[in-house]
PDB file of C-alpha atoms and ligand atoms in Angstrom:
ATOM      1  CA  MET A   1     114.724 103.885  99.160  1.00  0.00           C
ATOM      2  CA  ARG A   2     111.610 102.587 100.808  1.00  0.00           C
ATOM      3  CA  LYS A   3     111.451 103.931 104.427  1.00  0.00           C
ATOM      4  CA  PRO A   4     110.241 101.158 106.759  1.00  0.00           C
ATOM      5  CA  LEU A   5     106.782 101.879 108.121  1.00  0.00           C
ATOM      6  CA  ILE A   6     105.498 100.471 111.242  1.00  0.00           C
ATOM      7  CA  ALA A   7     101.834 100.884 111.850  1.00  0.00           C
ATOM      8  CA  GLY A   8      99.690  99.995 114.929  1.00  0.00           C
ATOM      9  CA  ASN A   9      96.208  98.893 114.148  1.00  0.00           C
ATOM     10  CA  TRP A  10      94.211  99.209 117.404  1.00  0.00           C
ATOM     11  CA  LYS A  11      91.178  97.452 115.705  1.00  0.00           C
ATOM     12  CA  MET A  12      88.301  97.940 118.153  1.00  0.00           C
ATOM     13  CA  ASN A  13      90.158  98.798 121.170  1.00  0.00           C
ATOM     14  CA  MET A  14      90.812 102.046 123.123  1.00  0.00           C
ATOM     15  CA  THR A  15      88.121 104.558 124.180  1.00  0.00           C
ATOM     16  CA  PRO A  16      88.789 108.268 123.465  1.00  0.00           C
ATOM     17  CA  THR A  17      90.021 108.597 127.195  1.00  0.00           C
ATOM     18  CA  GLU A  18      92.317 105.427 126.836  1.00  0.00           C
ATOM     19  CA  ALA A  19      93.433 106.799 123.565  1.00  0.00           C
ATOM     20  CA  LYS A  20      94.453 110.117 124.926  1.00  0.00           C
ATOM     21  CA  THR A  21      96.601 108.328 127.553  1.00  0.00           C
ATOM     22  CA  PHE A  22      98.230 106.073 125.283  1.00  0.00           C
ATOM     23  CA  ILE A  23      99.219 108.992 122.886  1.00  0.00           C
ATOM     24  CA  ALA A  24     100.322 111.473 125.441  1.00  0.00           C
ATOM     25  CA  ASN A  25     102.762 108.814 126.760  1.00  0.00           C
ATOM     26  CA  PHE A  26     103.656 107.440 123.253  1.00  0.00           C
ATOM     27  CA  ILE A  27     104.842 110.949 121.892  1.00  0.00           C
ATOM     28  CA  ASN A  28     107.309 111.205 124.661  1.00  0.00           C
ATOM     29  CA  GLN A  29     109.124 108.062 123.812  1.00  0.00           C
ATOM     30  CA  ASN A  30     112.443 108.222 121.709  1.00  0.00           C
ATOM     31  CA  LEU A  31     111.448 106.489 118.446  1.00  0.00           C
ATOM     32  CA  ASP A  32     113.800 105.455 115.705  1.00  0.00           C
ATOM     33  CA  SER A  33     113.799 108.234 113.269  1.00  0.00           C
ATOM     34  CA  ASP A  34     114.640 105.925 110.285  1.00  0.00           C
ATOM     35  CA  ILE A  35     111.275 104.315 110.947  1.00  0.00           C
ATOM     36  CA  GLU A  36     107.890 105.920 109.715  1.00  0.00           C
ATOM     37  CA  VAL A  37     105.324 105.210 112.743  1.00  0.00           C
ATOM     38  CA  ALA A  38     101.666 105.358 112.129  1.00  0.00           C
ATOM     39  CA  VAL A  39      98.827 104.769 114.621  1.00  0.00           C
ATOM     40  CA  ILE A  40      95.490 103.563 113.405  1.00  0.00           C
ATOM     41  CA  PRO A  41      92.970 103.794 116.107  1.00  0.00           C
ATOM     42  CA  PRO A  42      89.134 103.540 115.769  1.00  0.00           C
ATOM     43  CA  PHE A  43      87.171 106.291 114.253  1.00  0.00           C
ATOM     44  CA  VAL A  44      86.000 108.005 117.536  1.00  0.00           C
ATOM     45  CA  ASP A  45      89.614 108.452 118.594  1.00  0.00           C
ATOM     46  CA  LEU A  46      91.212 109.801 115.294  1.00  0.00           C
ATOM     47  CA  GLU A  47      90.242 113.593 116.278  1.00  0.00           C
ATOM     48  CA  ILE A  48      91.830 113.249 119.576  1.00  0.00           C
ATOM     49  CA  ILE A  49      95.082 111.447 118.200  1.00  0.00           C
ATOM     50  CA  SER A  50      95.243 114.023 115.392  1.00  0.00           C
ATOM     51  CA  ARG A  51      95.322 116.961 117.792  1.00  0.00           C
ATOM     52  CA  GLU A  52      97.939 115.260 120.095  1.00  0.00           C
ATOM     53  CA  ILE A  53     100.509 114.065 117.494  1.00  0.00           C
ATOM     54  CA  LYS A  54     100.637 117.552 115.642  1.00  0.00           C
ATOM     55  CA  GLY A  55     104.278 118.673 115.427  1.00  0.00           C
ATOM     56  CA  THR A  56     105.508 114.970 115.789  1.00  0.00           C
ATOM     57  CA  LYS A  57     106.492 112.588 113.151  1.00  0.00           C
ATOM     58  CA  ILE A  58     103.910 110.094 114.106  1.00  0.00           C
ATOM     59  CA  LYS A  59     101.297 109.647 111.197  1.00  0.00           C
ATOM     60  CA  LEU A  60      97.630 108.842 111.535  1.00  0.00           C
ATOM     61  CA  GLY A  61      95.608 105.990 109.923  1.00  0.00           C
ATOM     62  CA  ALA A  62      92.078 104.823 109.734  1.00  0.00           C
ATOM     63  CA  GLN A  63      90.915 101.421 109.814  1.00  0.00           C
ATOM     64  CA  ASN A  64      88.290 101.599 107.167  1.00  0.00           C
ATOM     65  CA  MET A  65      86.330 104.133 105.008  1.00  0.00           C
ATOM     66  CA  CYS A  66      83.379 104.430 102.381  1.00  0.00           C
ATOM     67  CA  TRP A  67      84.069 104.777  98.681  1.00  0.00           C
ATOM     68  CA  GLU A  68      81.519 107.668  98.528  1.00  0.00           C
ATOM     69  CA  ASP A  69      82.309 111.324  99.399  1.00  0.00           C
ATOM     70  CA  ASN A  70      78.796 111.681 101.175  1.00  0.00           C
ATOM     71  CA  GLY A  71      75.129 110.426 101.071  1.00  0.00           C
ATOM     72  CA  ALA A  72      72.876 107.905 102.422  1.00  0.00           C
ATOM     73  CA  TYR A  73      75.536 105.198 103.795  1.00  0.00           C
ATOM     74  CA  THR A  74      74.431 104.951 107.434  1.00  0.00           C
ATOM     75  CA  GLY A  75      76.980 104.107 109.551  1.00  0.00           C
ATOM     76  CA  GLU A  76      79.726 104.756 107.255  1.00  0.00           C
ATOM     77  CA  ILE A  77      82.553 107.406 107.334  1.00  0.00           C
ATOM     78  CA  SER A  78      83.669 109.154 104.129  1.00  0.00           C
ATOM     79  CA  PRO A  79      87.392 109.983 102.871  1.00  0.00           C
ATOM     80  CA  LEU A  80      86.239 113.804 103.261  1.00  0.00           C
ATOM     81  CA  MET A  81      85.781 113.457 106.881  1.00  0.00           C
ATOM     82  CA  LEU A  82      89.056 111.433 107.358  1.00  0.00           C
ATOM     83  CA  LYS A  83      90.930 114.051 105.306  1.00  0.00           C
ATOM     84  CA  GLU A  84      89.710 116.869 107.062  1.00  0.00           C
ATOM     85  CA  ILE A  85      91.015 115.337 110.555  1.00  0.00           C
ATOM     86  CA  GLY A  86      94.316 114.855 109.194  1.00  0.00           C
ATOM     87  CA  VAL A  87      94.185 111.227 108.260  1.00  0.00           C
ATOM     88  CA  GLU A  88      96.983 109.861 105.966  1.00  0.00           C
ATOM     89  CA  TYR A  89      96.776 106.339 105.773  1.00  0.00           C
ATOM     90  CA  VAL A  90      93.576 104.015 105.514  1.00  0.00           C
ATOM     91  CA  ILE A  91      93.565 100.242 105.895  1.00  0.00           C
ATOM     92  CA  ILE A  92      91.628  98.730 102.855  1.00  0.00           C
ATOM     93  CA  GLY A  93      90.542  95.194 103.113  1.00  0.00           C
ATOM     94  CA  HIS A  94      91.680  93.848 106.330  1.00  0.00           C
ATOM     95  CA  SER A  95      90.698  90.297 106.789  1.00  0.00           C
ATOM     96  CA  GLU A  96      88.324  91.178 109.518  1.00  0.00           C
ATOM     97  CA  ARG A  97      86.572  93.643 107.138  1.00  0.00           C
ATOM     98  CA  ARG A  98      86.465  90.750 104.335  1.00  0.00           C
ATOM     99  CA  GLY A  99      85.468  87.979 106.926  1.00  0.00           C
ATOM    100  CA  TYR A 100      83.041  89.432 109.586  1.00  0.00           C
ATOM    101  CA  PHE A 101      81.857  92.452 107.426  1.00  0.00           C
ATOM    102  CA  LYS A 102      81.706  90.720 103.985  1.00  0.00           C
ATOM    103  CA  GLU A 103      83.635  93.230 102.135  1.00  0.00           C
ATOM    104  CA  ASP A 104      84.279  91.885  98.747  1.00  0.00           C
ATOM    105  CA  ASP A 105      86.965  92.757  96.221  1.00  0.00           C
ATOM    106  CA  THR A 106      84.723  94.896  94.029  1.00  0.00           C
ATOM    107  CA  MET A 107      83.738  97.090  96.998  1.00  0.00           C
ATOM    108  CA  LEU A 108      87.640  97.144  97.933  1.00  0.00           C
ATOM    109  CA  ASN A 109      88.506  98.407  94.570  1.00  0.00           C
ATOM    110  CA  LEU A 110      86.035 101.277  94.818  1.00  0.00           C
ATOM    111  CA  LYS A 111      87.432 102.020  98.260  1.00  0.00           C
ATOM    112  CA  MET A 112      90.972 102.000  96.478  1.00  0.00           C
ATOM    113  CA  LYS A 113      89.858 104.378  93.834  1.00  0.00           C
ATOM    114  CA  ALA A 114      88.398 106.605  96.486  1.00  0.00           C
ATOM    115  CA  CYS A 115      91.733 106.691  98.135  1.00  0.00           C
ATOM    116  CA  GLN A 116      93.241 107.631  94.884  1.00  0.00           C
ATOM    117  CA  LYS A 117      90.772 110.383  94.301  1.00  0.00           C
ATOM    118  CA  HIS A 118      91.240 111.964  97.618  1.00  0.00           C
ATOM    119  CA  GLY A 119      95.013 111.384  98.098  1.00  0.00           C
ATOM    120  CA  LEU A 120      94.775 109.220 100.938  1.00  0.00           C
ATOM    121  CA  LYS A 121      97.460 106.294 101.263  1.00  0.00           C
ATOM    122  CA  PRO A 122      95.898 103.009 101.137  1.00  0.00           C
ATOM    123  CA  ILE A 123      97.291  99.921 103.192  1.00  0.00           C
ATOM    124  CA  LEU A 124      95.627  97.145 101.300  1.00  0.00           C
ATOM    125  CA  CYS A 125      95.696  94.014 103.182  1.00  0.00           C
ATOM    126  CA  VAL A 126      95.890  90.368 101.421  1.00  0.00           C
ATOM    127  CA  GLY A 127      96.609  87.066 102.942  1.00  0.00           C
ATOM    128  CA  GLU A 128      95.477  83.623 102.828  1.00  0.00           C
ATOM    129  CA  THR A 129      93.334  81.216 105.176  1.00  0.00           C
ATOM    130  CA  LEU A 130      95.108  78.216 106.725  1.00  0.00           C
ATOM    131  CA  GLU A 131      93.166  75.849 104.601  1.00  0.00           C
ATOM    132  CA  GLU A 132      94.321  77.789 101.473  1.00  0.00           C
ATOM    133  CA  ARG A 133      97.920  77.433 102.572  1.00  0.00           C
ATOM    134  CA  GLU A 134      97.656  73.800 103.149  1.00  0.00           C
ATOM    135  CA  LYS A 135      96.283  73.195  99.733  1.00  0.00           C
ATOM    136  CA  GLY A 136      99.052  75.424  98.330  1.00  0.00           C
ATOM    137  CA  MET A 137      96.945  78.037  97.041  1.00  0.00           C
ATOM    138  CA  THR A 138      98.328  81.026  98.775  1.00  0.00           C
ATOM    139  CA  LEU A 139      99.792  82.916  95.860  1.00  0.00           C
ATOM    140  CA  ASP A 140      96.489  82.106  93.785  1.00  0.00           C
ATOM    141  CA  ARG A 141      94.564  83.875  96.447  1.00  0.00           C
ATOM    142  CA  ILE A 142      96.810  86.532  96.862  1.00  0.00           C
ATOM    143  CA  GLY A 143      97.092  87.199  92.978  1.00  0.00           C
ATOM    144  CA  TYR A 144      93.356  87.257  92.779  1.00  0.00           C
ATOM    145  CA  GLU A 145      93.049  89.802  95.385  1.00  0.00           C
ATOM    146  CA  LEU A 146      95.768  91.994  94.110  1.00  0.00           C
ATOM    147  CA  THR A 147      94.252  91.890  90.488  1.00  0.00           C
ATOM    148  CA  GLU A 148      90.673  92.629  91.562  1.00  0.00           C
ATOM    149  CA  ASP A 149      91.643  95.358  94.211  1.00  0.00           C
ATOM    150  CA  LEU A 150      94.233  97.094  92.049  1.00  0.00           C
ATOM    151  CA  LYS A 151      92.023  97.343  88.881  1.00  0.00           C
ATOM    152  CA  ASP A 152      92.468 100.645  87.174  1.00  0.00           C
ATOM    153  CA  ILE A 153      94.488 102.072  90.114  1.00  0.00           C
ATOM    154  CA  THR A 154      97.291 104.443  89.045  1.00  0.00           C
ATOM    155  CA  LEU A 155      98.420 105.489  92.588  1.00  0.00           C
ATOM    156  CA  LYS A 156     101.976 106.033  93.184  1.00  0.00           C
ATOM    157  CA  GLU A 157     102.067 105.709  96.740  1.00  0.00           C
ATOM    158  CA  LEU A 158     100.356 102.829  98.375  1.00  0.00           C
ATOM    159  CA  VAL A 159     101.372 100.014 100.978  1.00  0.00           C
ATOM    160  CA  ILE A 160     100.550  96.477 100.875  1.00  0.00           C
ATOM    161  CA  ALA A 161     100.271  94.310 103.946  1.00  0.00           C
ATOM    162  CA  TYR A 162     100.722  90.566 103.718  1.00  0.00           C
ATOM    163  CA  GLU A 163      98.708  89.197 106.587  1.00  0.00           C
ATOM    164  CA  PRO A 164      98.208  85.498 106.639  1.00  0.00           C
ATOM    165  CA  ILE A 165      94.664  85.162 108.316  1.00  0.00           C
ATOM    166  CA  TRP A 166      95.833  82.171 110.234  1.00  0.00           C
ATOM    167  CA  ALA A 167      98.349  84.431 111.931  1.00  0.00           C
ATOM    168  CA  ILE A 168      96.389  87.151 113.046  1.00  0.00           C
ATOM    169  CA  GLY A 169      95.846  87.347 116.803  1.00  0.00           C
ATOM    170  CA  THR A 170      96.654  83.880 117.125  1.00  0.00           C
ATOM    171  CA  GLY A 171     100.280  84.107 118.439  1.00  0.00           C
ATOM    172  CA  LYS A 172     101.430  82.108 115.444  1.00  0.00           C
ATOM    173  CA  ASN A 173     103.326  84.159 112.952  1.00  0.00           C
ATOM    174  CA  ALA A 174     104.644  82.956 109.341  1.00  0.00           C
ATOM    175  CA  SER A 175     108.322  82.390 109.429  1.00  0.00           C
ATOM    176  CA  PRO A 176     110.330  85.359 107.924  1.00  0.00           C
ATOM    177  CA  GLU A 177     111.543  83.161 105.151  1.00  0.00           C
ATOM    178  CA  ASP A 178     107.806  82.536 104.088  1.00  0.00           C
ATOM    179  CA  ALA A 179     106.699  86.143 104.665  1.00  0.00           C
ATOM    180  CA  GLN A 180     109.589  86.996 102.289  1.00  0.00           C
ATOM    181  CA  ALA A 181     108.755  84.614  99.772  1.00  0.00           C
ATOM    182  CA  VAL A 182     105.070  85.779  99.614  1.00  0.00           C
ATOM    183  CA  ILE A 183     106.101  89.492  99.792  1.00  0.00           C
ATOM    184  CA  GLU A 184     108.571  88.842  96.695  1.00  0.00           C
ATOM    185  CA  TYR A 185     105.479  87.376  94.840  1.00  0.00           C
ATOM    186  CA  ILE A 186     103.343  90.422  95.916  1.00  0.00           C
ATOM    187  CA  ARG A 187     106.001  93.059  94.640  1.00  0.00           C
ATOM    188  CA  LYS A 188     106.239  91.235  91.283  1.00  0.00           C
ATOM    189  CA  LYS A 189     102.499  91.250  90.869  1.00  0.00           C
ATOM    190  CA  ALA A 190     102.294  94.667  91.819  1.00  0.00           C
ATOM    191  CA  ASP A 191     104.883  95.637  89.251  1.00  0.00           C
ATOM    192  CA  GLU A 192     102.789  93.735  86.525  1.00  0.00           C
ATOM    193  CA  LEU A 193      99.649  95.478  87.537  1.00  0.00           C
ATOM    194  CA  LEU A 194     100.950  99.024  88.717  1.00  0.00           C
ATOM    195  CA  GLY A 195     104.320  99.265  87.171  1.00  0.00           C
ATOM    196  CA  ILE A 196     105.910 100.439  90.533  1.00  0.00           C
ATOM    197  CA  GLY A 197     106.728  97.167  92.454  1.00  0.00           C
ATOM    198  CA  GLU A 198     110.071  98.596  93.676  1.00  0.00           C
ATOM    199  CA  ASP A 199     108.470 101.828  95.214  1.00  0.00           C
ATOM    200  CA  ILE A 200     105.745 100.064  96.979  1.00  0.00           C
ATOM    201  CA  ARG A 201     106.280  99.436 100.779  1.00  0.00           C
ATOM    202  CA  ILE A 202     105.174  95.717 101.662  1.00  0.00           C
ATOM    203  CA  LEU A 203     104.620  95.070 105.123  1.00  0.00           C
ATOM    204  CA  TYR A 204     104.230  91.727 107.036  1.00  0.00           C
ATOM    205  CA  GLY A 205     101.297  91.617 109.519  1.00  0.00           C
ATOM    206  CA  GLY A 206     100.211  88.548 111.974  1.00  0.00           C
ATOM    207  CA  SER A 207     101.272  88.285 115.542  1.00  0.00           C
ATOM    208  CA  VAL A 208     104.290  90.605 115.234  1.00  0.00           C
ATOM    209  CA  LYS A 209     105.994  91.264 118.670  1.00  0.00           C
ATOM    210  CA  SER A 210     109.028  92.836 120.010  1.00  0.00           C
ATOM    211  CA  ASP A 211     110.470  89.446 120.153  1.00  0.00           C
ATOM    212  CA  ASN A 212     110.028  88.535 116.619  1.00  0.00           C
ATOM    213  CA  ILE A 213     110.245  91.846 114.498  1.00  0.00           C
ATOM    214  CA  LYS A 214     113.976  91.727 114.038  1.00  0.00           C
ATOM    215  CA  GLY A 215     113.713  88.396 112.170  1.00  0.00           C
ATOM    216  CA  PHE A 216     111.234  90.065 109.773  1.00  0.00           C
ATOM    217  CA  MET A 217     113.003  93.242 109.335  1.00  0.00           C
ATOM    218  CA  ALA A 218     116.221  91.591 108.480  1.00  0.00           C
ATOM    219  CA  ARG A 219     114.757  90.205 105.256  1.00  0.00           C
ATOM    220  CA  GLU A 220     115.202  91.979 102.168  1.00  0.00           C
ATOM    221  CA  GLY A 221     111.927  93.106 100.622  1.00  0.00           C
ATOM    222  CA  ILE A 222     109.918  93.405 104.074  1.00  0.00           C
ATOM    223  CA  ASP A 223     109.376  97.012 104.569  1.00  0.00           C
ATOM    224  CA  GLY A 224     107.783  97.095 107.879  1.00  0.00           C
ATOM    225  CA  ALA A 225     104.878  95.670 109.824  1.00  0.00           C
ATOM    226  CA  LEU A 226     101.211  96.113 110.482  1.00  0.00           C
ATOM    227  CA  VAL A 227     101.082  95.165 114.348  1.00  0.00           C
ATOM    228  CA  GLY A 228      97.665  94.589 115.830  1.00  0.00           C
ATOM    229  CA  GLY A 229      97.546  93.284 119.533  1.00  0.00           C
ATOM    230  CA  ALA A 230     101.039  94.248 120.390  1.00  0.00           C
ATOM    231  CA  SER A 231     100.498  97.875 119.358  1.00  0.00           C
ATOM    232  CA  LEU A 232      98.171  98.439 122.166  1.00  0.00           C
ATOM    233  CA  LYS A 233     100.819  98.744 125.102  1.00  0.00           C
ATOM    234  CA  VAL A 234     103.246 101.987 124.618  1.00  0.00           C
ATOM    235  CA  ASP A 235     106.152  99.734 125.934  1.00  0.00           C
ATOM    236  CA  GLU A 236     105.712  96.880 123.526  1.00  0.00           C
ATOM    237  CA  PHE A 237     104.891  99.096 120.562  1.00  0.00           C
ATOM    238  CA  THR A 238     108.042 101.300 121.357  1.00  0.00           C
ATOM    239  CA  ARG A 239     110.118  98.198 121.480  1.00  0.00           C
ATOM    240  CA  ILE A 240     108.792  97.088 118.120  1.00  0.00           C
ATOM    241  CA  VAL A 241     109.507 100.475 116.445  1.00  0.00           C
ATOM    242  CA  ASN A 242     112.999 100.422 118.040  1.00  0.00           C
ATOM    243  CA  PHE A 243     113.652  97.015 117.129  1.00  0.00           C
ATOM    244  CA  LYS A 244     117.219  97.792 116.178  1.00  0.00           C
ATOM    245  CA  GLU A 245     118.053  98.260 119.830  1.00  0.00           C
ATOM    246  CA  VAL A 246     116.464  95.025 121.046  1.00  0.00           C
TER     247      VAL A 246
HETATM  248  P1  PGA B 301      97.770  90.914 115.468  1.00  0.00           P
HETATM  249  O1  PGA B 301      96.950  91.569 114.402  1.00  0.00           O
HETATM  250  O2  PGA B 301      99.244  91.643 115.387  1.00  0.00           O
HETATM  251  O3  PGA B 301      97.126  90.890 116.699  1.00  0.00           O
HETATM  252  O4  PGA B 301      98.182  89.424 114.983  1.00  0.00           O
HETATM  253  C1  PGA B 301      97.551  92.201 113.040  1.00  0.00           C
HETATM  254  C2  PGA B 301      96.534  92.720 112.107  1.00  0.00           C
HETATM  255  O5  PGA B 301      95.488  92.102 112.095  1.00  0.00           O
HETATM  256  O6  PGA B 301      96.791  93.561 111.473  1.00  0.00           O
END
């Protein structure tokens, strides 16, 4: 049984003071215990959040990490640093990292291997541009990303997020039917590459809100959501986690 995961990717939002206020409020919410919940704040907020969530069921994730353990990599954060703070999940290959910061699949494969080495759980993001979708190339792009990023990976616990790039932060979301079809393909491909397709949680991400989460979660095979903008407000993120009540 795959436990649904709803993860809030804060991106480059919330100072440590703001993060502290958010989490102090969020831990007091009555969250559906059938859902695994993770917050994924900027690096400088990790320590404070880690301290505040101790003893709760809320999990901690990081938005990125370097593939090396230490060394001359100015501006980077290593898996060892994240582990020491209590980070469990790491987003690998978010489209904003791939796009703005030119992270390619070779680099992302190294990051996946670093997760494997250090027992961190990757949330690997894949997804197509609008142009690729219109040209009917969605599955080609995703198949390529999975093949490259999962090369020589033998991880038993990983999460994949299907995030169509045109749906991120735009207010436009993929329809639950479309998301389900792509996710089915991702599961087949992951099974082919890793032999564990049925155990992998595959999330949808891209303009998820409290008023559309139910449609996604109702679809067989969609195991949760990676939520950006809508995870920044305690009330809205709580409504998303507790979608069964909405
Ligand atoms: P969004 O972002 O919910 O703001 O569209 C999702 C993501 O990038 O993970």
